[in-house]
Short mmCIF file of C-alpha atoms and ligand atoms in Angstrom, two decimals:
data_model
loop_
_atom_site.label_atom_id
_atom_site.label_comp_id
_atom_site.label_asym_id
_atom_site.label_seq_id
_atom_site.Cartn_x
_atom_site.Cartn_y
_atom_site.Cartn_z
CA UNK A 19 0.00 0.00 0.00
CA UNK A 20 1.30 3.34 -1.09
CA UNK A 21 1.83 6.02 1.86
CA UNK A 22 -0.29 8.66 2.33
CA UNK A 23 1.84 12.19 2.64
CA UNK A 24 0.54 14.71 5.28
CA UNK A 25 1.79 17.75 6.65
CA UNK A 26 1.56 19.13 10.13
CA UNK A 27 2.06 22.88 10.41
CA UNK A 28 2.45 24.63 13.93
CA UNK A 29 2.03 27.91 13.95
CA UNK A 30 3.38 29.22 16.91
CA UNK A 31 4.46 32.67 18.90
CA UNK A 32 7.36 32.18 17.93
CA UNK A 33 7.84 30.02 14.68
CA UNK A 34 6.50 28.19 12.26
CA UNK A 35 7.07 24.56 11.67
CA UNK A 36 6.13 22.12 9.26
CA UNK A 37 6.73 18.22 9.28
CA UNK A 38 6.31 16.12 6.28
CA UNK A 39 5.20 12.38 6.89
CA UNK A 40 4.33 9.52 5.41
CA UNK A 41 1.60 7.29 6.98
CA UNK A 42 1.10 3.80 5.64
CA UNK A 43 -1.28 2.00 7.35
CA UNK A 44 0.54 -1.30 7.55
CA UNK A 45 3.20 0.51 9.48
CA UNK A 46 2.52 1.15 12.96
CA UNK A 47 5.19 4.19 12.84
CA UNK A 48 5.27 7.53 10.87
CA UNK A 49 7.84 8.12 8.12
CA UNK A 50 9.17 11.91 8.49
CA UNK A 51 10.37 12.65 5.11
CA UNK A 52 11.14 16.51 6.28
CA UNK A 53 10.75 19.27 8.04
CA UNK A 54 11.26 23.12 8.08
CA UNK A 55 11.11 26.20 10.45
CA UNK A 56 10.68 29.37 10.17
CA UNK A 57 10.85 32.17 12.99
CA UNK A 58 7.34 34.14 13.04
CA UNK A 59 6.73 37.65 14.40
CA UNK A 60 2.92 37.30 13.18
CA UNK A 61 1.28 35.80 16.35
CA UNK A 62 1.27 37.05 20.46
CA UNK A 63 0.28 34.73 22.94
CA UNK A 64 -0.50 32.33 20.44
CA UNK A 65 -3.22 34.23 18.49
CA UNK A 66 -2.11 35.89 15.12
CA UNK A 67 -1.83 39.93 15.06
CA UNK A 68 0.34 39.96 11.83
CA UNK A 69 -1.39 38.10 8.74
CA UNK A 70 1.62 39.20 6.26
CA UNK A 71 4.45 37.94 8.50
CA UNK A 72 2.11 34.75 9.74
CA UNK A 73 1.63 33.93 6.06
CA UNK A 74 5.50 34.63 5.11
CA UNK A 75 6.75 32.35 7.81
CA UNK A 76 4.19 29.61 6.98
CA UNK A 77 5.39 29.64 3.31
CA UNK A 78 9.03 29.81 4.21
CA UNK A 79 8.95 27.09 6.79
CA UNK A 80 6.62 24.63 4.22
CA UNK A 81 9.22 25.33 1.49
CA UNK A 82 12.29 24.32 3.63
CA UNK A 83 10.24 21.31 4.84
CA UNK A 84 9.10 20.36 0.93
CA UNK A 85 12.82 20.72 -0.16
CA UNK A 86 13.74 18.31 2.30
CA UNK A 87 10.98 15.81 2.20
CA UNK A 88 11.24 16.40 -2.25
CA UNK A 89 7.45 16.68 -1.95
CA UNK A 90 5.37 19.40 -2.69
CA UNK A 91 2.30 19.70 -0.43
CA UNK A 92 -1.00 21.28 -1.39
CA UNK A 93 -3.09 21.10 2.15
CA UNK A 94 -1.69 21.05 5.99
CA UNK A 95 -3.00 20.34 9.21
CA UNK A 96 -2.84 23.12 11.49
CA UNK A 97 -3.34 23.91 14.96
CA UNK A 98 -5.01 26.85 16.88
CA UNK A 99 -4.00 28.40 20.47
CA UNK A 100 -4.94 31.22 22.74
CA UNK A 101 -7.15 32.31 25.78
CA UNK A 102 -9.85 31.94 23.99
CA UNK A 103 -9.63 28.04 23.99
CA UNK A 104 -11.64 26.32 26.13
CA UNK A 105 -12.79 23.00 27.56
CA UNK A 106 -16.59 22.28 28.56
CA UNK A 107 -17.78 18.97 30.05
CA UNK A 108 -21.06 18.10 28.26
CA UNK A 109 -23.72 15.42 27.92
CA UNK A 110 -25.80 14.38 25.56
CA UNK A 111 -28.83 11.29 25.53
CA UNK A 112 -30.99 10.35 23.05
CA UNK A 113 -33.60 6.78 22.61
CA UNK A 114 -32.95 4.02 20.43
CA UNK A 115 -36.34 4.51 18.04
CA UNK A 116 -36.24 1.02 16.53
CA UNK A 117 -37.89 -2.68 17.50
CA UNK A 118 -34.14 -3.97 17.59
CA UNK A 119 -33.10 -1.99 19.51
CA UNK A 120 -29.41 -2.18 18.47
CA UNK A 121 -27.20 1.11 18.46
CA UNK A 122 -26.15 2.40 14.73
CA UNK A 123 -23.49 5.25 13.35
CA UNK A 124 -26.17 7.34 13.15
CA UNK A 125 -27.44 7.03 16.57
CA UNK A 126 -24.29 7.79 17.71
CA UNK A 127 -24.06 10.50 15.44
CA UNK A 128 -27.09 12.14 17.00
CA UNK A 129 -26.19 11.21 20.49
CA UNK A 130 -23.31 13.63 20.12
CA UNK A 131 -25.14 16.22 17.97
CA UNK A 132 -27.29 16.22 21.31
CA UNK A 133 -24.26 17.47 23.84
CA UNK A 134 -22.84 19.52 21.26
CA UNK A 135 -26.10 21.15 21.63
CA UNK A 136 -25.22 24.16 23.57
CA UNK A 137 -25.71 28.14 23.62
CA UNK A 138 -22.96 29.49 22.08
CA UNK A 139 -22.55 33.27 21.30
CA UNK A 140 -22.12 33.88 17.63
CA UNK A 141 -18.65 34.65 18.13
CA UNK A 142 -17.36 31.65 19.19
CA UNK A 143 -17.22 28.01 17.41
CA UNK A 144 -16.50 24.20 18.33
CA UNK A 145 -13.31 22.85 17.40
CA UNK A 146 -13.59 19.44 18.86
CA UNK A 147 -16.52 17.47 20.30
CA UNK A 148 -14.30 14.76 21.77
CA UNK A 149 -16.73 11.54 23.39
CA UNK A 150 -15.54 10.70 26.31
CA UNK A 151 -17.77 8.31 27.71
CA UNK A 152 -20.79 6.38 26.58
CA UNK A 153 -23.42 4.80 28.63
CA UNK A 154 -26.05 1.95 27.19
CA UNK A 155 -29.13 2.13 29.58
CA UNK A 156 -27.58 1.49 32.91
CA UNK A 157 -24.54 0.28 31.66
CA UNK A 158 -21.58 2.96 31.90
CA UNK A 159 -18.08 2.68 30.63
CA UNK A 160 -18.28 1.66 27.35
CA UNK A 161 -16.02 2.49 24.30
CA UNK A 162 -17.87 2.17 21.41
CA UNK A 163 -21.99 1.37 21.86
CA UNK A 164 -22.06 0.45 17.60
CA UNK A 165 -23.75 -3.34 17.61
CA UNK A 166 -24.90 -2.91 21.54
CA UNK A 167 -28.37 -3.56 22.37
CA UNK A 168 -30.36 -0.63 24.92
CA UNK A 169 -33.17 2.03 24.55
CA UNK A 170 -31.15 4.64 25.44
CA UNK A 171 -27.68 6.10 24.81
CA UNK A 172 -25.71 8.88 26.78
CA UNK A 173 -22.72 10.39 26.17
CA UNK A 174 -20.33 13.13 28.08
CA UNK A 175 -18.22 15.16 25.66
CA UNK A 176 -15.73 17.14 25.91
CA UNK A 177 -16.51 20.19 24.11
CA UNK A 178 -13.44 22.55 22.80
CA UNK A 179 -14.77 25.64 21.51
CA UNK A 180 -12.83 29.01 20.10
CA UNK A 181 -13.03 32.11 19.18
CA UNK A 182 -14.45 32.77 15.32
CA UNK A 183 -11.79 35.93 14.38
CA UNK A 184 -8.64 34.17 15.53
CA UNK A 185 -9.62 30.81 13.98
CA UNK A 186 -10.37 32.41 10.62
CA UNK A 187 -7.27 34.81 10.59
CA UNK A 188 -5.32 31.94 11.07
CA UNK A 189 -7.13 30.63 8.05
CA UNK A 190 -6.67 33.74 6.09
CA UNK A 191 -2.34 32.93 6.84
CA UNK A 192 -2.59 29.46 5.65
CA UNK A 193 -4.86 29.67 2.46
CA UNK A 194 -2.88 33.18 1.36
CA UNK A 195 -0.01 31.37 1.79
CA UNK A 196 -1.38 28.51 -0.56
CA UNK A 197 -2.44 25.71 1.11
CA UNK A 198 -6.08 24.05 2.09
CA UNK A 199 -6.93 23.76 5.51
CA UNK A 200 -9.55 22.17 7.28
CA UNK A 201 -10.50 22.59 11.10
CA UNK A 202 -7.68 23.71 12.89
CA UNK A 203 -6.61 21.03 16.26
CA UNK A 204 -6.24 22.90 19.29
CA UNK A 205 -2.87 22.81 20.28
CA UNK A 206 -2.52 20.50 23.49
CA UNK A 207 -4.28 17.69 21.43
CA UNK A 208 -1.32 17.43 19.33
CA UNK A 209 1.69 17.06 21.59
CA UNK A 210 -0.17 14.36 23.59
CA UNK A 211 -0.76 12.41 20.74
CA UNK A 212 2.97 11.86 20.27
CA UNK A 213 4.82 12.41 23.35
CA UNK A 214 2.51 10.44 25.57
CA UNK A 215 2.55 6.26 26.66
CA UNK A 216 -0.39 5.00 26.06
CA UNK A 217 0.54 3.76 29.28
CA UNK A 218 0.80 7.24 31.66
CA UNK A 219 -2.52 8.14 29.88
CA UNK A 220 -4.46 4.78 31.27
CA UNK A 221 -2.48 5.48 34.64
CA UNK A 222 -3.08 9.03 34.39
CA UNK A 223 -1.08 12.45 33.54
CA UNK A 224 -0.38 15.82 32.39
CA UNK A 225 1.14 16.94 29.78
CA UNK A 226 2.50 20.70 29.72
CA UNK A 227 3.50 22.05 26.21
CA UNK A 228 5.84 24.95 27.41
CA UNK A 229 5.85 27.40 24.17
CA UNK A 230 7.36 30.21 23.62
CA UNK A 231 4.37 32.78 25.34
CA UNK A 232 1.72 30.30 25.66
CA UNK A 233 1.77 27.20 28.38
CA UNK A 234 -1.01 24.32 27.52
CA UNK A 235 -2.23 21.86 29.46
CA UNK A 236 -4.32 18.55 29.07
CA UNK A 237 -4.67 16.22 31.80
CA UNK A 238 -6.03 12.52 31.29
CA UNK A 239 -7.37 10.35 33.73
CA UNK A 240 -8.17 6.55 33.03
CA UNK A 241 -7.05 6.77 29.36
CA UNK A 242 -9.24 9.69 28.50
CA UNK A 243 -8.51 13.59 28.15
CA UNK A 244 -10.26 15.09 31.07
CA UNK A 245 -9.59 18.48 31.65
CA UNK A 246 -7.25 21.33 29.28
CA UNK A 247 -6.07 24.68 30.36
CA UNK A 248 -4.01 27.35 28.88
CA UNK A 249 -1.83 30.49 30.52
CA UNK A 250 -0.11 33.43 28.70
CA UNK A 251 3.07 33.06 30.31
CA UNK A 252 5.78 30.86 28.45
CA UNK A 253 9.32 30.89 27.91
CA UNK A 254 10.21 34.28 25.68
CA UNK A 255 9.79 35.75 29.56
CA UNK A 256 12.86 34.29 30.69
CA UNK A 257 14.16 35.75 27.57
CA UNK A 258 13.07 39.15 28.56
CA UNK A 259 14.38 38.75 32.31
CA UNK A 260 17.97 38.18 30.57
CA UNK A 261 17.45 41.07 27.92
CA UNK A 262 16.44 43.35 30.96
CA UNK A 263 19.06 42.02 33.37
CA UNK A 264 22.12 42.03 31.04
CA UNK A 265 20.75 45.06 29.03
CA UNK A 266 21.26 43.18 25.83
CA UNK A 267 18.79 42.50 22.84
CA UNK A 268 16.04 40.19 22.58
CA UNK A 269 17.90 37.74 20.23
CA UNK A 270 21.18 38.09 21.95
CA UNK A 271 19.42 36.93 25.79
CA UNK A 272 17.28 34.03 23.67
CA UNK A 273 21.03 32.64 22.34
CA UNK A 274 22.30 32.88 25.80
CA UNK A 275 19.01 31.43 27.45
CA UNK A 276 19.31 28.47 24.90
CA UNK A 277 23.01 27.87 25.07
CA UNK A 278 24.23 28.64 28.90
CA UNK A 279 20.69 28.94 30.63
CA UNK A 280 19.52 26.76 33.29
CA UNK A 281 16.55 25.88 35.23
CA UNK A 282 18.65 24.91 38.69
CA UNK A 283 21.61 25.89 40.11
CA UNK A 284 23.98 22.75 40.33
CA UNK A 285 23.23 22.53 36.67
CA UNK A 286 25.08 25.24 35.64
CA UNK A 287 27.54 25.34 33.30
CA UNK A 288 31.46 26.54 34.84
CA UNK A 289 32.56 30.02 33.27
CA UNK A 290 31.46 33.44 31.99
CA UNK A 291 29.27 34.20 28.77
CA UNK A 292 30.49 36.45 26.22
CA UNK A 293 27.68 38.58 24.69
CA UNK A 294 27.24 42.28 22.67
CA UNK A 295 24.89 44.73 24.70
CA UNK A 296 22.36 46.41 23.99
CA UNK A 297 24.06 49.11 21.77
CA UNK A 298 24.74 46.10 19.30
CA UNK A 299 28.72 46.11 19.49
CA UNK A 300 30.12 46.77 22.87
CA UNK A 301 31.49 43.31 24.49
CA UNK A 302 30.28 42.40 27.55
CA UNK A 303 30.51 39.38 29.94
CA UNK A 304 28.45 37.76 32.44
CA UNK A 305 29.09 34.81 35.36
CA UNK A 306 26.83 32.25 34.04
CA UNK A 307 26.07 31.86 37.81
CA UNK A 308 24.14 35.01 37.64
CA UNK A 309 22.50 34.07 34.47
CA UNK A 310 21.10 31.44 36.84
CA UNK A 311 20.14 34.05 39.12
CA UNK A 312 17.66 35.81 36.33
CA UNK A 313 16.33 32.90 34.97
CA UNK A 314 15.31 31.05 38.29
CA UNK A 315 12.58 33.06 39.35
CA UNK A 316 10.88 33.24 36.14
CA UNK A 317 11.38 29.44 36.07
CA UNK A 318 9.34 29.61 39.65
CA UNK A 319 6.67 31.91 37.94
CA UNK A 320 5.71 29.97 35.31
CA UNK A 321 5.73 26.26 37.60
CA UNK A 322 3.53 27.92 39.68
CA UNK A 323 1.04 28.56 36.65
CA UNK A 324 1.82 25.05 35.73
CA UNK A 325 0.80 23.98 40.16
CA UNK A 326 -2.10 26.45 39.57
CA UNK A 327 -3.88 24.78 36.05
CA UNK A 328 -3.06 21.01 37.87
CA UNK A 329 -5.14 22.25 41.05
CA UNK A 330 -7.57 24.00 38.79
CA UNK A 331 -8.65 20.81 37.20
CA UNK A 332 -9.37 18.81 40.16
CA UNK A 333 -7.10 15.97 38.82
CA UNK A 334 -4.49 16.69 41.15
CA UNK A 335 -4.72 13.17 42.99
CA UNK A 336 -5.86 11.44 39.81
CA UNK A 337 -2.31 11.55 37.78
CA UNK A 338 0.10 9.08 39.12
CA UNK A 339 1.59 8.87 35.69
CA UNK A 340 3.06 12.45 36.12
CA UNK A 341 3.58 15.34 34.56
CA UNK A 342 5.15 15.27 30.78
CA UNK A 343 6.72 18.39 29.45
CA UNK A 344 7.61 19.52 25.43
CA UNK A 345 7.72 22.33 23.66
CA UNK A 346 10.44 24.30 23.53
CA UNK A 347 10.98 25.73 27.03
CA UNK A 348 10.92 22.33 27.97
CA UNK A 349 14.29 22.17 26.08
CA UNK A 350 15.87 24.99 28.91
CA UNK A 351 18.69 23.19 30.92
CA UNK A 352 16.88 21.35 34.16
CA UNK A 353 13.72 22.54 32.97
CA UNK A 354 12.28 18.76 34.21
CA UNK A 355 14.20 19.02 37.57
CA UNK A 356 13.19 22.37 38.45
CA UNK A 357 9.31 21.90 38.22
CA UNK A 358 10.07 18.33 39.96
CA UNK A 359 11.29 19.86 43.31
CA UNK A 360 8.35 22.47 42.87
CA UNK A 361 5.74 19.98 42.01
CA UNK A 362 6.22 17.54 44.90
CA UNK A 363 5.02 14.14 44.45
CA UNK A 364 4.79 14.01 40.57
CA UNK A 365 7.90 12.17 38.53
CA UNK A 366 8.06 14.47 35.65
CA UNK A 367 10.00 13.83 32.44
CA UNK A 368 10.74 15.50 29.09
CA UNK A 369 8.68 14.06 25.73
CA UNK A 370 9.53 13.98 22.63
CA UNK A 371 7.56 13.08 19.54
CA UNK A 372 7.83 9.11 19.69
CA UNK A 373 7.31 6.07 17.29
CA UNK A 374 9.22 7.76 14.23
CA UNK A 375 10.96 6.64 11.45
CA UNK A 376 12.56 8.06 8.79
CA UNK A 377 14.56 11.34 9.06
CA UNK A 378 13.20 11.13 13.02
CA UNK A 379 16.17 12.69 14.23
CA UNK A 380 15.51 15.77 12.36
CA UNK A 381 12.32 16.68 15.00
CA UNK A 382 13.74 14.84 17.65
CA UNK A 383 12.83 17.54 20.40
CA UNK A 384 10.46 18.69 22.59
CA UNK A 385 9.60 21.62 20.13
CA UNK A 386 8.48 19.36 17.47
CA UNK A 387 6.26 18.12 19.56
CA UNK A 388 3.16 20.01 17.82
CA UNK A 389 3.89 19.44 14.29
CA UNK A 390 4.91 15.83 14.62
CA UNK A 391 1.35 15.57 16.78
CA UNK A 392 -0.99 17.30 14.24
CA UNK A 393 0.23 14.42 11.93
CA UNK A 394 -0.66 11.93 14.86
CA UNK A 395 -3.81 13.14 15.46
CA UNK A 396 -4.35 13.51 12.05
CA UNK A 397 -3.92 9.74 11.79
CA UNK A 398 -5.60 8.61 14.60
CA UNK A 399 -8.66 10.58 14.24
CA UNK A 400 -8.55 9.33 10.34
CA UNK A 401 -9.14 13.60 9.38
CA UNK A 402 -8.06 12.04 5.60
CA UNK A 403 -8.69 15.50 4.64
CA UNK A 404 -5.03 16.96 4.45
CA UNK A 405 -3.38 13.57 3.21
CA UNK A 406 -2.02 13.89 -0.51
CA UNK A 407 -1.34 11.28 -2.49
CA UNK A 408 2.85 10.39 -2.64
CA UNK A 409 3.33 9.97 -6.32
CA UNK A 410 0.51 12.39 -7.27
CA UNK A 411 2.61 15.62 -5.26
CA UNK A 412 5.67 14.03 -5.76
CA UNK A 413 8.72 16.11 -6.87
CA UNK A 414 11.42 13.63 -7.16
CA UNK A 415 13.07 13.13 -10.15
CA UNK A 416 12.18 11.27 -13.42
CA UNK A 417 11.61 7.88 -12.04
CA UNK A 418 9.20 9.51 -9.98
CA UNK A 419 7.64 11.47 -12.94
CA UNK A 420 7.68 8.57 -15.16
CA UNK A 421 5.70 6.01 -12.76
CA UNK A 422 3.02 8.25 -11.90
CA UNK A 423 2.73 8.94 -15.90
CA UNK A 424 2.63 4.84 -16.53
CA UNK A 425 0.43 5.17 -12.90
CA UNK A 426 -2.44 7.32 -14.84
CA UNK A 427 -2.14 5.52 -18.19
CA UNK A 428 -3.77 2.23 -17.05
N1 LIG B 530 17.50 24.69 24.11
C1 LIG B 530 16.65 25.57 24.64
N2 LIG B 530 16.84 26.03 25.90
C2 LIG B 530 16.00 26.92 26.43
N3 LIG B 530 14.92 27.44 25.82
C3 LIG B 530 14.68 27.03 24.56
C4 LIG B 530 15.52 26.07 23.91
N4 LIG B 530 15.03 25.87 22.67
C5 LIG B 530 13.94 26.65 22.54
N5 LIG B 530 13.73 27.35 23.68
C6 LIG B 530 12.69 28.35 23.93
O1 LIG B 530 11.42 27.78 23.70
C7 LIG B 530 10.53 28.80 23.20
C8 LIG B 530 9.92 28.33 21.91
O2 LIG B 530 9.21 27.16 22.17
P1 LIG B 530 8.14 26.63 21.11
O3 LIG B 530 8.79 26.51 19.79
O4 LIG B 530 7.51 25.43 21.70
O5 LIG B 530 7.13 27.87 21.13
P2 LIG B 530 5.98 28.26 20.10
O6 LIG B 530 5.23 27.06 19.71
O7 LIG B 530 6.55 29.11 19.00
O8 LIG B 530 5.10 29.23 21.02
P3 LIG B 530 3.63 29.04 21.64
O9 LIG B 530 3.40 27.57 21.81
O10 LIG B 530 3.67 29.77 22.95
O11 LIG B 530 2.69 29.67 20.65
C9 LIG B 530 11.37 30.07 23.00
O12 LIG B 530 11.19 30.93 24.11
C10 LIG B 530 12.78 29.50 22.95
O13 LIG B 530 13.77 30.44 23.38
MG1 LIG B 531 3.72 25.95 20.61
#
């Protein structure tokens, strides 16, 4: 069987990325074929404010990801953050009509056209009607009710809904850019679709996608998602501690942050740090032990927000499994130790996407954690929508050229 080709873009506060893949369904693991980034000064706090630099850094980071994948892709599966995100426990119940009395597509269908059934103001849209739960009759628990026998079928949902202008200005990016979209996936569903065991999600967990000025939460109890929360506080503010603190630039205290930051003290790394100030050419140089000194209480800020959203959801006692961390600020030195001592009683680790083959190594970070997990979802959730046929978008040389020609002849 030929693989499918699907692209996951992330569009995020800070860049753009896109991952090519190949899904075949007689292989349990994606094939990344390539992927590209692109910084982005389009979006704050996750939402876009800039459509011409959004839709610049979407086309620049596709391109690098087509020329190394040698694909070209026509549609991409994107993701959608900000505040106005939002979880909502519903249910819905509806009766089985017929003599037989056994539970169709269509019932369920309706059962979950019932809890998405809810007062919405006309600003604001579902992005995801997730089904959570199902209950035949008296008879709770159950996965999938198609074939069961019962008169009546409940179901609790959870509901993510969204704000209409962000969505479609985030549309506006893509398709000006040149690509179809379809619904956008709200962020957090994507990095737990990769970074996750299948395991920590039946024991229970977190997972805490630390971005660049957005943190995003999902928690999952007994296999299923449960509760998600999101904070405008992410790692570009240790960044500006550093810029204030050293009085250098942005860019200059994000290189410094990346390279010689860290999260805890006994990680730190022996010497001084050589940087320009603020001016843009006088030298300068700072004990990375007071590097340290800046970053730590940011580091303490935004654990708290992390303590805060895991009390909020009333899951604290509920996630043995612990608390998972990606995105990018995950990446900061000791990140994983520091919100350990904070967050007592949880293990927490670092993800990264998982179950990859191909050019995996090229997105093997916490960062990549979005892209790789819009193609996930994409998969899992069978959204065939943005998958394009290999040979049909194919770039690669004659060969190529010359099988899809034979291809279309018979
Ligand atoms: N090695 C590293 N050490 C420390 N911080 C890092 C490292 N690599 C990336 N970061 C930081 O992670 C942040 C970017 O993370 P990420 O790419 O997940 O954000 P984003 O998706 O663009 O933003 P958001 O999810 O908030 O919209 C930046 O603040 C960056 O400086
Ligand atoms: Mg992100």
């Amino acid at each position: 069987m030929r693989e499918k080709i699907i692209c996951g873009l992330d569009v995020g506060s800070s860049k753009v990325c896109a991952v090519i893949a190949g899904h075949n369904p007689s292989e349990p693991e994606l094939n990344i074929m390539g992927a590209g980034e692109q910084e982005c000064p389009g979006l704050r706090h996750g939402v876009v404010v800039n459509i011409d630099n959004t839709c610049r850094a979407v086309s620049a980071a596709v391109e690098k990801a087509e020329s190394a994948a040698q694909v070209k892709v026509k549609d991409v599966l994107v993701n959608v953050n900000g505040h106005h995100i939002e979880g909502h426990m519903q249910q819905g119940a509806t009766k089985i009509p017929r003599s037989d009395r056994e539970i169709t597509e269509d019932d369920v269908e309706r059962v979950i056209n019932a809890a998405r059934a809810v007062p919405l103001s006309s600003d604001k849209q579902i992005i995801h009607a997730i089904p959570l739960d199902y209950r035949v009759d008296s008879q709770g628990g159950v996965e999938n009710p198609v074939g069961m026998e019962g008169s009546h079928l409940e179901v609790e949902v959870l509901l993510i809904t969204g704000d209409s202008a962000p969505i479609n200005n985030l549309d506006k990016c893509v398709t000006r850019a040149g690509f179809g979209i379809k619904n956008p996936t709200a962020t957090i569903l994507a990095p737990a679709q990769t970074v996750l065991a299948g395991e920590e999600k039946e024991l229970g967990c977190a997972i805490v996608d630390i971005g660049a000025q957005t943190i995003n939460i999902a928690i999952f109890v007994e296999g299923r998602i449960s509760y998600i929360g999101q904070v405008d506080i992410g790692s570009d503010y240790i960044t500006y501690d550093l810029a204030y603190g050293l009085r250098t630039s942005f860019s200059e205290a994000k290189r410094i942050k990346e390279n010689c930051g860290s999260a805890v003290e006994d990680e730190v790394l022996e010497g001084d740090v050589q940087y320009v100030g603020v001016d843009g050419h006088t030298s300068r140089t700072a004990e990375t032990r007071r590097i340290n000194r800046i970053i730590r209480p940011r580091v303490d800020d935004i654990i708290e927000f992390i303590s805060n959203e895991i009390s909020k959801s009333g899951c604290k006692q509920l996630i043995p499994g612990g608390v998972i961390l990606s995105g990018g600020g995950a990446q900061l030195r000791g990140m994983d130790r520091a919100v350990a001592s904070k967050l007592e009683g949880f293990q927490v680790r670092t993800g990264r996407p998982r179950g990859l083959r191909g050019k995996a190594e090229s997105v093997n970070a916490p960062k990549y954690a979005t892209a790789v997990g819009l193609v996930e979802y994409a998969v899992n959730t069978n959204t065939g929508f943005a998958f394009q046929d290999m040979a049909a978008s194919g770039r690669g040389g004659f060969w190529e050229k010359l099988k899809t020609w034979i291809e279309e002849m018979f």
